[in-house]
Amino acid sequence: MEKIALITGANKGIGFEIAKLLAGQGVTTIVGARDEERGRAAAERLGQPYVRLDVTDEQSVAAAAKWIDGEYGRLDILVNNAGVTGDPAGFLPSAATAAHLREVYETNVFGVVTVTNAMLPLLRRSPAGRIVNMSSELGSLAMAADPASPFAEVNIVGYNSSKSALNMITVGYAKELKDTPIKVNAANPGYCATDLNQHQGFRTAEQGAAIAVKLATLDENGPTAAFMEDAGDVPW
């Protein structure tokens, strides 16, 4: 049975590469993107379907879930990839406002919950549902608090804390779904060159996509409630 996947924010960057790699494995990979022109263009490049999906808009998410239900009747893989860093003016804790934080959390946290809950009925119909949340080493409390960590000085309060929150949300879903075939994990793609960081990263988007694809295609013996990168587990 051919697998059906949905990737949010899949019109470019790591999301596009995740879609490309999954499609290369024979997975029908739905390109989810809020910009219809860019989303359709990306889907056409991949030879895969497109659905308009703005993770911050509940009606858009509900419509996407309804469309997937009508077209495929189930979902096997959900990759919550869409993410933002927010306004640089609010990166430091002392400069951040509630509005700065809210902008980031709307996509990186609340959007993930909105999409996941909308897609759960479809994922429950899969014989082996997989949810992958794209996190970051910047969300690791252990690494942030370690002065020896290369990431200790990266103090972007909204983005970093949103990924910490996402990690806890990942564990929460994994615990709730532990008696089902659905596995829920967080992926750390590493510092990849994408629009998110003005292409400053030292890894490629394709390299960053690999761990998401691995977690999206786990067999029944694979982990759940894990935070992983290419090299293995990432400290919480």
Coordinates of N, CA and C in Angstrom, one line a residue:
M1 N 0.8 -1.2 0.0 CA 0.0 0.0 0.0 C 0.9 1.2 0.0
E2 N 0.7 2.1 -1.0 CA 1.5 3.3 -1.1 C 1.2 4.3 0.1
K3 N 2.2 4.8 0.7 CA 2.1 5.7 1.8 C 1.7 7.1 1.3
I4 N 1.0 7.8 2.2 CA 0.6 9.2 2.0 C 1.2 10.1 3.0
A5 N 1.9 11.1 2.6 CA 2.5 12.0 3.5 C 2.1 13.5 3.3
L6 N 2.1 14.3 4.4 CA 1.9 15.7 4.3 C 3.0 16.4 4.9
I7 N 3.6 17.4 4.2 CA 4.7 18.2 4.7 C 4.3 19.6 4.8
T8 N 4.3 20.3 5.9 CA 3.9 21.7 6.0 C 5.2 22.5 5.6
G9 N 4.9 23.7 5.0 CA 6.0 24.5 4.6 C 7.0 23.9 3.6
A10 N 6.4 23.2 2.7 CA 7.2 22.3 1.8 C 7.5 22.9 0.4
N11 N 7.3 24.2 0.3 CA 7.5 24.8 -1.0 C 9.0 25.2 -1.2
K12 N 9.8 25.1 -0.1 CA 11.2 25.5 -0.2 C 12.0 24.9 1.0
G13 N 13.3 25.0 0.9 CA 14.2 24.7 2.0 C 14.1 23.2 2.4
I14 N 14.2 23.0 3.8 CA 14.2 21.6 4.3 C 12.9 20.9 4.0
G15 N 11.8 21.7 4.0 CA 10.5 21.0 3.7 C 10.4 20.5 2.3
F16 N 10.9 21.2 1.4 CA 10.9 20.8 0.0 C 11.8 19.5 -0.2
E17 N 13.0 19.5 0.5 CA 13.9 18.4 0.4 C 13.3 17.2 1.1
I18 N 12.6 17.3 2.2 CA 11.9 16.2 2.8 C 10.9 15.6 1.8
A19 N 10.1 16.5 1.2 CA 9.1 16.0 0.2 C 9.8 15.3 -0.9
K20 N 10.9 15.8 -1.4 CA 11.7 15.2 -2.5 C 12.2 13.9 -2.1
L21 N 12.8 13.7 -0.9 CA 13.3 12.4 -0.5 C 12.2 11.4 -0.3
L22 N 11.1 11.8 0.3 CA 10.0 10.8 0.5 C 9.4 10.4 -0.8
A23 N 9.2 11.4 -1.7 CA 8.7 11.1 -3.1 C 9.6 10.1 -3.8
G24 N 10.9 10.2 -3.6 CA 11.9 9.4 -4.2 C 11.8 7.9 -3.7
Q25 N 11.1 7.8 -2.5 CA 10.9 6.4 -1.9 C 9.6 5.9 -2.3
G26 N 8.9 6.6 -3.2 CA 7.6 6.1 -3.7 C 6.4 6.5 -2.8
V27 N 6.6 7.5 -1.9 CA 5.6 8.0 -1.0 C 4.8 9.1 -1.8
T28 N 3.5 9.1 -1.8 CA 2.7 10.2 -2.3 C 2.9 11.3 -1.3
T29 N 3.5 12.4 -1.7 CA 3.9 13.4 -0.7 C 3.2 14.7 -1.1
I30 N 2.3 15.1 -0.2 CA 1.5 16.3 -0.4 C 2.3 17.5 0.1
V31 N 2.5 18.5 -0.8 CA 3.2 19.7 -0.5 C 2.2 20.7 0.1
G32 N 2.4 20.9 1.4 CA 1.5 21.9 2.1 C 2.3 23.3 2.1
A33 N 1.6 24.3 1.7 CA 2.2 25.7 1.7 C 1.1 26.7 1.6
R34 N 1.3 27.8 2.3 CA 0.3 28.8 2.4 C 0.2 29.7 1.1
D35 N 1.4 29.9 0.4 CA 1.4 30.6 -0.8 C 1.1 29.7 -1.9
E36 N -0.1 29.9 -2.6 CA -0.5 28.9 -3.6 C 0.4 28.8 -4.8
E37 N 0.8 30.0 -5.2 CA 1.7 30.0 -6.4 C 3.0 29.2 -6.2
R38 N 3.6 29.5 -5.1 CA 4.9 28.8 -4.8 C 4.6 27.4 -4.4
G39 N 3.6 27.1 -3.8 CA 3.3 25.7 -3.4 C 3.0 24.8 -4.6
R40 N 2.2 25.4 -5.5 CA 1.9 24.6 -6.8 C 3.2 24.4 -7.6
A41 N 4.0 25.5 -7.7 CA 5.2 25.3 -8.4 C 6.1 24.3 -7.9
A42 N 6.2 24.2 -6.5 CA 7.1 23.2 -5.9 C 6.5 21.8 -6.1
A43 N 5.2 21.7 -6.0 CA 4.6 20.4 -6.2 C 4.8 19.9 -7.7
E44 N 4.7 20.8 -8.6 CA 4.9 20.5 -10.0 C 6.3 20.0 -10.2
R45 N 7.3 20.7 -9.6 CA 8.7 20.2 -9.7 C 8.9 18.8 -9.2
L46 N 8.1 18.5 -8.2 CA 8.2 17.1 -7.6 C 7.3 16.1 -8.2
G47 N 6.4 16.6 -9.0 CA 5.4 15.6 -9.5 C 4.5 15.1 -8.5
Q48 N 4.2 15.9 -7.5 CA 3.4 15.5 -6.3 C 2.2 16.5 -6.1
P49 N 1.2 16.1 -5.3 CA 0.0 16.9 -5.1 C 0.3 18.1 -4.2
Y50 N -0.5 19.1 -4.3 CA -0.4 20.3 -3.5 C -1.7 20.6 -2.7
V51 N -1.6 21.1 -1.5 CA -2.8 21.6 -0.8 C -2.4 22.9 -0.1
R52 N -3.3 23.9 -0.2 CA -3.0 25.1 0.5 C -3.2 24.9 1.9
L53 N -2.2 25.3 2.7 CA -2.2 25.1 4.1 C -1.4 26.2 4.9
D54 N -2.2 27.0 5.6 CA -1.6 28.0 6.5 C -1.7 27.5 7.9
V55 N -0.6 27.2 8.5 CA -0.7 26.5 9.8 C -1.3 27.5 10.9
T56 N -1.3 28.8 10.6 CA -1.8 29.7 11.6 C -3.3 30.0 11.4
D57 N -3.9 29.4 10.4 CA -5.3 29.6 10.1 C -6.1 28.3 10.2
E58 N -6.9 28.2 11.2 CA -7.6 27.0 11.5 C -8.5 26.5 10.4
Q59 N -9.2 27.5 9.7 CA -10.0 27.1 8.6 C -9.2 26.5 7.4
S60 N -8.1 27.1 7.2 CA -7.2 26.6 6.1 C -6.8 25.1 6.5
V61 N -6.4 24.9 7.7 CA -6.0 23.6 8.2 C -7.2 22.6 8.1
A62 N -8.3 23.0 8.5 CA -9.5 22.1 8.4 C -9.8 21.8 7.0
A63 N -9.7 22.8 6.1 CA -10.0 22.5 4.7 C -9.0 21.6 4.1
A64 N -7.7 21.7 4.5 CA -6.7 20.8 4.0 C -7.0 19.3 4.5
A65 N -7.4 19.2 5.7 CA -7.7 17.9 6.2 C -8.9 17.2 5.5
K66 N -9.9 18.1 5.2 CA -11.0 17.6 4.5 C -10.7 17.1 3.1
W67 N -9.8 17.9 2.4 CA -9.3 17.6 1.1 C -8.5 16.2 1.1
I68 N -7.6 16.1 2.0 CA -6.9 14.8 2.1 C -7.8 13.7 2.4
D69 N -8.8 13.8 3.2 CA -9.7 12.8 3.5 C -10.5 12.4 2.2
G70 N -10.9 13.4 1.5 CA -11.6 13.1 0.2 C -10.8 12.4 -0.8
E71 N -9.5 12.8 -0.9 CA -8.6 12.3 -1.9 C -8.0 11.0 -1.6
Y72 N -7.7 10.8 -0.3 CA -6.9 9.6 0.1 C -7.5 8.8 1.2
G73 N -8.3 9.4 2.0 CA -9.0 8.7 3.1 C -8.2 8.4 4.3
R74 N -6.9 8.7 4.3 CA -6.0 8.5 5.4 C -4.7 9.3 5.2
L75 N -3.9 9.3 6.3 CA -2.6 9.9 6.2 C -1.6 9.0 7.0
D76 N -0.5 8.7 6.4 CA 0.5 7.9 7.0 C 1.6 8.6 7.7
I77 N 2.0 9.8 7.1 CA 3.1 10.6 7.6 C 2.7 12.0 7.7
L78 N 3.0 12.7 8.8 CA 2.8 14.1 8.9 C 4.1 14.7 9.4
V79 N 4.7 15.6 8.6 CA 5.9 16.3 9.0 C 5.5 17.8 9.3
N80 N 5.6 18.2 10.5 CA 5.3 19.6 10.9 C 6.6 20.4 10.7
N81 N 6.8 20.9 9.5 CA 8.1 21.5 9.2 C 8.0 23.1 9.2
A82 N 6.8 23.6 8.9 CA 6.7 25.1 8.8 C 7.2 25.8 10.1
G83 N 8.1 26.8 9.9 CA 8.6 27.5 11.1 C 9.1 28.9 10.8
V84 N 9.2 29.7 11.8 CA 9.7 31.1 11.6 C 10.6 31.4 12.8
T85 N 11.5 32.4 12.6 CA 12.4 32.9 13.6 C 11.8 34.1 14.3
G86 N 11.0 34.9 13.6 CA 10.4 36.1 14.2 C 11.2 37.3 13.9
D87 N 10.8 38.4 14.4 CA 11.5 39.7 14.2 C 12.8 39.8 15.0
P88 N 13.9 40.1 14.3 CA 15.2 40.1 14.9 C 15.2 41.2 16.1
A89 N 14.4 42.2 16.0 CA 14.4 43.2 17.0 C 14.0 42.6 18.4
G90 N 13.3 41.5 18.4 CA 12.9 40.8 19.6 C 13.6 39.6 20.0
F91 N 14.8 39.4 19.4 CA 15.6 38.1 19.6 C 16.0 38.0 21.1
L92 N 16.6 39.1 21.6 CA 17.1 39.0 23.0 C 16.0 39.1 24.0
P93 N 16.1 38.4 25.1 CA 14.9 38.3 26.1 C 14.5 39.7 26.5
S94 N 15.5 40.6 26.8 CA 15.2 41.9 27.3 C 14.5 42.8 26.3
A95 N 14.6 42.5 25.0 CA 14.0 43.3 23.9 C 12.7 42.7 23.4
A96 N 12.4 41.5 23.8 CA 11.2 40.8 23.3 C 10.0 41.3 24.0
T97 N 8.9 41.3 23.2 CA 7.6 41.7 23.7 C 6.7 40.5 23.5
A98 N 5.5 40.6 24.1 CA 4.5 39.5 23.9 C 4.2 39.3 22.4
A99 N 4.2 40.4 21.7 CA 3.9 40.4 20.2 C 5.0 39.6 19.5
H100 N 6.2 39.9 19.9 CA 7.4 39.2 19.2 C 7.2 37.7 19.4
L101 N 7.0 37.3 20.7 CA 6.8 35.9 21.0 C 5.6 35.2 20.4
R102 N 4.5 36.0 20.4 CA 3.3 35.4 19.8 C 3.4 35.1 18.3
E103 N 4.1 36.0 17.6 CA 4.4 35.8 16.2 C 5.1 34.4 15.9
V104 N 6.1 34.1 16.7 CA 6.8 32.9 16.6 C 6.0 31.7 17.0
Y105 N 5.3 31.8 18.2 CA 4.6 30.7 18.7 C 3.4 30.3 17.8
E106 N 2.8 31.3 17.2 CA 1.6 31.0 16.3 C 2.0 29.9 15.3
T107 N 3.2 30.0 14.7 CA 3.6 29.0 13.7 C 4.2 27.8 14.3
N108 N 5.2 28.1 15.2 CA 6.1 27.0 15.7 C 5.5 26.1 16.7
V109 N 4.5 26.6 17.4 CA 3.9 25.8 18.5 C 2.4 25.6 18.3
F110 N 1.6 26.7 18.2 CA 0.2 26.6 18.1 C -0.2 26.0 16.7
G111 N 0.6 26.4 15.7 CA 0.3 25.8 14.4 C 0.5 24.3 14.3
V112 N 1.5 23.8 15.0 CA 1.8 22.4 15.1 C 0.6 21.6 15.7
V113 N 0.1 22.2 16.8 CA -1.0 21.6 17.5 C -2.3 21.6 16.6
T114 N -2.5 22.7 16.0 CA -3.7 22.8 15.1 C -3.6 21.8 14.0
V115 N -2.5 21.7 13.3 CA -2.3 20.8 12.2 C -2.4 19.3 12.7
T116 N -1.7 19.0 13.7 CA -1.6 17.6 14.3 C -3.0 17.2 14.6
N117 N -3.8 18.0 15.4 CA -5.1 17.6 15.8 C -6.1 17.4 14.6
A118 N -5.9 18.3 13.6 CA -6.8 18.1 12.4 C -6.5 16.9 11.6
M119 N -5.2 16.5 11.6 CA -4.8 15.3 10.9 C -4.8 14.0 11.6
L120 N -5.0 14.0 12.9 CA -5.0 12.8 13.7 C -6.0 11.8 13.3
P121 N -7.3 12.2 13.0 CA -8.3 11.2 12.6 C -7.8 10.4 11.3
L122 N -7.1 11.1 10.4 CA -6.6 10.5 9.2 C -5.4 9.6 9.6
L123 N -4.5 10.1 10.5 CA -3.3 9.3 10.9 C -3.8 8.0 11.6
R124 N -4.9 8.1 12.3 CA -5.4 6.9 13.1 C -5.8 5.8 12.1
R125 N -6.1 6.2 10.9 CA -6.5 5.2 9.9 C -5.3 4.5 9.2
S126 N -4.2 5.0 9.5 CA -2.9 4.4 8.9 C -2.5 3.2 9.8
P127 N -2.0 2.1 9.1 CA -1.5 1.0 9.9 C -0.2 1.3 10.7
A128 N 0.4 2.4 10.3 CA 1.7 2.8 11.0 C 1.9 4.3 10.8
G129 N 1.1 5.1 11.5 CA 1.2 6.5 11.4 C 2.5 7.1 12.0
R130 N 3.0 8.1 11.4 CA 4.3 8.7 11.9 C 4.1 10.2 11.9
I131 N 4.4 10.9 13.0 CA 4.4 12.3 13.1 C 5.9 12.8 13.4
V132 N 6.4 13.7 12.6 CA 7.7 14.2 12.8 C 7.6 15.7 13.0
N133 N 8.1 16.2 14.1 CA 8.1 17.7 14.4 C 9.5 18.2 14.2
M134 N 9.7 19.2 13.3 CA 11.0 19.7 13.1 C 11.4 20.7 14.2
S135 N 12.3 20.2 15.0 CA 12.8 21.0 16.1 C 14.1 21.6 15.8
S136 N 15.0 21.8 16.8 CA 16.3 22.4 16.7 C 17.1 22.1 17.9
E137 N 18.4 22.0 17.7 CA 19.3 21.9 18.9 C 19.2 23.2 19.8
L138 N 18.7 24.3 19.2 CA 18.5 25.5 20.0 C 17.4 25.4 21.0
G139 N 16.6 24.4 20.8 CA 15.5 24.1 21.8 C 16.0 23.2 22.9
S140 N 17.2 22.7 22.9 CA 17.7 21.9 23.9 C 18.1 22.7 25.2
L141 N 17.4 22.4 26.3 CA 17.7 23.2 27.5 C 19.1 22.8 28.0
A142 N 19.4 21.5 27.9 CA 20.7 21.0 28.3 C 21.9 21.7 27.6
M143 N 21.7 21.9 26.3 CA 22.8 22.5 25.5 C 22.8 24.0 25.7
A144 N 21.7 24.6 25.9 CA 21.6 26.1 26.1 C 22.3 26.4 27.4
A145 N 22.1 25.6 28.4 CA 22.7 25.9 29.8 C 24.1 25.4 29.9
D146 N 24.7 24.8 28.9 CA 26.1 24.3 29.0 C 27.0 25.4 28.3
P147 N 27.9 26.0 29.1 CA 28.7 27.1 28.6 C 29.7 26.5 27.5
A148 N 29.9 25.2 27.5 CA 30.8 24.6 26.5 C 30.1 24.3 25.2
S149 N 28.8 24.4 25.2 CA 28.1 24.1 24.0 C 28.3 25.1 22.9
P150 N 28.4 24.8 21.7 CA 28.6 25.8 20.6 C 27.3 26.6 20.4
F151 N 26.2 26.2 21.0 CA 25.0 26.9 20.9 C 24.6 27.7 22.1
A152 N 25.5 27.7 23.1 CA 25.1 28.4 24.4 C 25.0 29.9 24.2
E153 N 25.7 30.5 23.2 CA 25.6 31.9 23.0 C 24.5 32.4 22.1
V154 N 23.8 31.4 21.5 CA 22.7 31.8 20.6 C 21.4 32.0 21.4
N155 N 21.1 33.2 21.7 CA 20.1 33.5 22.7 C 18.9 34.2 22.0
I156 N 18.2 33.4 21.1 CA 17.0 33.9 20.4 C 15.8 33.5 21.2
V157 N 15.3 34.3 22.1 CA 14.4 33.8 23.1 C 13.1 33.2 22.5
G158 N 12.5 33.8 21.5 CA 11.3 33.3 20.9 C 11.4 32.0 20.2
Y159 N 12.4 32.0 19.3 CA 12.6 30.8 18.5 C 13.1 29.6 19.4
N160 N 14.1 29.9 20.2 CA 14.6 28.8 21.0 C 13.6 28.2 22.0
S161 N 12.8 29.1 22.6 CA 11.8 28.6 23.6 C 10.7 27.9 22.9
S162 N 10.4 28.4 21.6 CA 9.3 27.7 20.9 C 9.7 26.3 20.5
K163 N 11.0 26.0 20.3 CA 11.4 24.7 20.0 C 11.5 23.8 21.3
S164 N 11.8 24.4 22.4 CA 11.7 23.7 23.7 C 10.2 23.3 23.9
A165 N 9.3 24.2 23.7 CA 7.9 23.9 23.8 C 7.5 22.8 22.9
L166 N 7.9 22.9 21.7 CA 7.6 21.9 20.7 C 8.1 20.5 21.1
N167 N 9.3 20.4 21.7 CA 9.8 19.2 22.2 C 8.9 18.6 23.2
M168 N 8.4 19.4 24.2 CA 7.4 18.9 25.2 C 6.1 18.5 24.6
I169 N 5.7 19.2 23.6 CA 4.4 18.8 22.8 C 4.6 17.5 22.1
T170 N 5.8 17.3 21.6 CA 6.1 16.0 20.9 C 6.0 14.8 21.9
V171 N 6.6 15.0 23.1 CA 6.5 14.0 24.1 C 5.1 13.8 24.6
G172 N 4.3 14.9 24.7 CA 2.9 14.7 25.1 C 2.1 13.9 24.1
Y173 N 2.2 14.2 22.8 CA 1.5 13.4 21.9 C 1.9 11.9 21.9
A174 N 3.2 11.7 22.0 CA 3.7 10.3 22.0 C 3.2 9.6 23.2
K175 N 3.0 10.2 24.3 CA 2.5 9.5 25.5 C 1.0 9.2 25.3
E176 N 0.3 10.2 24.7 CA -1.2 10.0 24.5 C -1.4 8.9 23.5
L177 N -0.5 8.7 22.5 CA -0.7 7.8 21.4 C 0.1 6.5 21.6
K178 N 0.6 6.3 22.8 CA 1.5 5.1 23.0 C 0.9 3.8 22.8
D179 N -0.4 3.7 22.9 CA -1.1 2.4 22.7 C -1.7 2.3 21.3
T180 N -1.2 3.2 20.4 CA -1.6 3.1 19.0 C -0.4 2.8 18.1
P181 N -0.5 2.6 16.8 CA 0.6 2.4 16.0 C 1.4 3.7 15.6
I182 N 0.8 4.8 16.1 CA 1.4 6.1 15.7 C 2.7 6.4 16.6
K183 N 3.7 6.8 15.9 CA 5.0 7.2 16.6 C 5.2 8.7 16.4
V184 N 5.6 9.4 17.4 CA 5.7 10.8 17.4 C 7.1 11.2 17.9
N185 N 7.9 11.9 17.0 CA 9.3 12.2 17.3 C 9.6 13.6 16.9
A186 N 10.7 14.2 17.5 CA 11.2 15.5 17.1 C 12.6 15.3 16.4
A187 N 12.7 16.0 15.3 CA 13.9 15.9 14.5 C 14.8 17.2 14.6
N188 N 16.1 17.0 14.7 CA 17.0 18.2 14.7 C 17.8 18.1 13.3
P189 N 17.5 19.1 12.4 CA 18.1 19.0 11.1 C 19.5 19.6 11.1
G190 N 19.9 20.3 12.2 CA 21.2 21.0 12.3 C 21.1 22.3 11.6
Y191 N 22.2 23.0 11.6 CA 22.3 24.4 11.1 C 22.4 24.4 9.6
C192 N 21.3 24.4 8.9 CA 21.2 24.3 7.5 C 21.1 25.7 6.8
A193 N 21.6 25.8 5.6 CA 21.5 27.1 4.9 C 20.1 27.1 4.2
T194 N 19.3 28.0 4.8 CA 17.9 28.2 4.3 C 17.5 29.6 4.5
D195 N 16.4 30.0 3.9 CA 15.9 31.4 4.1 C 15.7 31.8 5.5
L196 N 15.5 30.8 6.4 CA 15.3 31.0 7.8 C 16.4 31.8 8.4
N197 N 17.7 31.5 8.0 CA 18.9 32.1 8.5 C 19.7 32.8 7.5
Q198 N 19.0 33.3 6.4 CA 19.7 34.0 5.3 C 20.8 33.1 4.7
H199 N 20.6 31.8 4.7 CA 21.5 30.9 4.1 C 22.9 30.9 4.7
Q200 N 23.0 31.1 6.1 CA 24.2 31.1 6.8 C 24.7 29.7 7.3
G201 N 23.8 28.8 7.3 CA 24.1 27.5 7.8 C 25.2 26.7 7.0
F202 N 25.8 25.8 7.7 CA 26.9 25.1 7.1 C 26.5 23.7 6.6
R203 N 25.2 23.3 6.8 CA 24.7 22.1 6.2 C 23.7 22.5 5.1
T204 N 23.5 21.5 4.2 CA 22.5 21.8 3.1 C 21.1 21.4 3.6
A205 N 20.1 21.9 2.9 CA 18.7 21.6 3.3 C 18.5 20.1 3.1
E206 N 19.1 19.5 2.1 CA 19.0 18.1 1.9 C 19.6 17.3 3.0
Q207 N 20.7 17.7 3.5 CA 21.3 17.0 4.7 C 20.3 17.2 5.9
G208 N 19.8 18.3 6.1 CA 18.8 18.5 7.2 C 17.6 17.7 7.1
A209 N 17.2 17.4 5.9 CA 16.0 16.6 5.7 C 16.1 15.2 6.0
A210 N 17.3 14.7 6.0 CA 17.5 13.2 6.1 C 17.0 12.6 7.4
I211 N 17.2 13.3 8.5 CA 16.7 12.8 9.8 C 15.2 12.8 9.9
A212 N 14.5 13.8 9.3 CA 13.1 13.8 9.2 C 12.5 12.6 8.4
V213 N 13.2 12.3 7.3 CA 12.8 11.2 6.5 C 13.0 9.8 7.2
K214 N 14.1 9.7 8.0 CA 14.3 8.5 8.8 C 13.2 8.3 9.8
L215 N 12.9 9.4 10.5 CA 11.8 9.3 11.5 C 10.4 9.1 10.9
A216 N 10.2 9.6 9.7 CA 8.9 9.4 9.0 C 8.7 8.0 8.5
T217 N 9.8 7.3 8.4 CA 9.7 5.9 7.8 C 10.2 4.8 8.8
L218 N 10.1 5.1 10.1 CA 10.5 4.1 11.1 C 9.6 2.9 11.0
D219 N 10.3 1.7 11.2 CA 9.5 0.5 11.3 C 8.9 0.4 12.7
E220 N 8.2 -0.7 13.0 CA 7.4 -0.8 14.2 C 8.4 -0.9 15.5
N221 N 9.6 -1.1 15.3 CA 10.6 -1.2 16.4 C 11.3 0.1 16.6
G222 N 10.9 1.2 15.9 CA 11.6 2.5 16.0 C 11.1 3.2 17.3
P223 N 11.8 4.2 17.6 CA 11.5 5.0 18.9 C 10.2 5.8 18.7
T224 N 9.7 6.2 19.8 CA 8.7 7.3 19.9 C 9.1 8.2 21.1
A225 N 8.6 9.4 21.1 CA 9.0 10.4 22.1 C 10.5 10.6 22.2
A226 N 11.2 10.6 21.0 CA 12.6 10.8 20.9 C 12.9 12.2 20.2
F227 N 14.1 12.7 20.5 CA 14.6 14.0 19.9 C 15.9 13.5 19.3
M228 N 15.9 13.5 17.9 CA 17.0 12.9 17.3 C 17.6 13.7 16.1
E229 N 18.9 13.5 15.9 CA 19.6 14.1 14.7 C 20.3 12.9 14.0
D230 N 21.1 13.2 13.0 CA 21.8 12.2 12.2 C 22.6 11.3 13.1
A231 N 23.3 11.9 14.1 CA 24.2 11.1 14.9 C 23.6 10.3 16.1
G232 N 22.3 10.5 16.3 CA 21.5 9.8 17.3 C 20.7 10.8 18.2
D233 N 20.6 10.5 19.5 CA 19.7 11.3 20.3 C 20.3 12.7 20.6
V234 N 19.5 13.7 20.7 CA 19.9 15.0 21.1 C 19.4 15.2 22.6
P235 N 20.2 15.8 23.4 CA 19.8 16.0 24.8 C 18.7 17.0 24.9
W236 N 17.7 16.7 25.8 CA 16.6 17.6 26.0 C 17.0 18.9 26.6

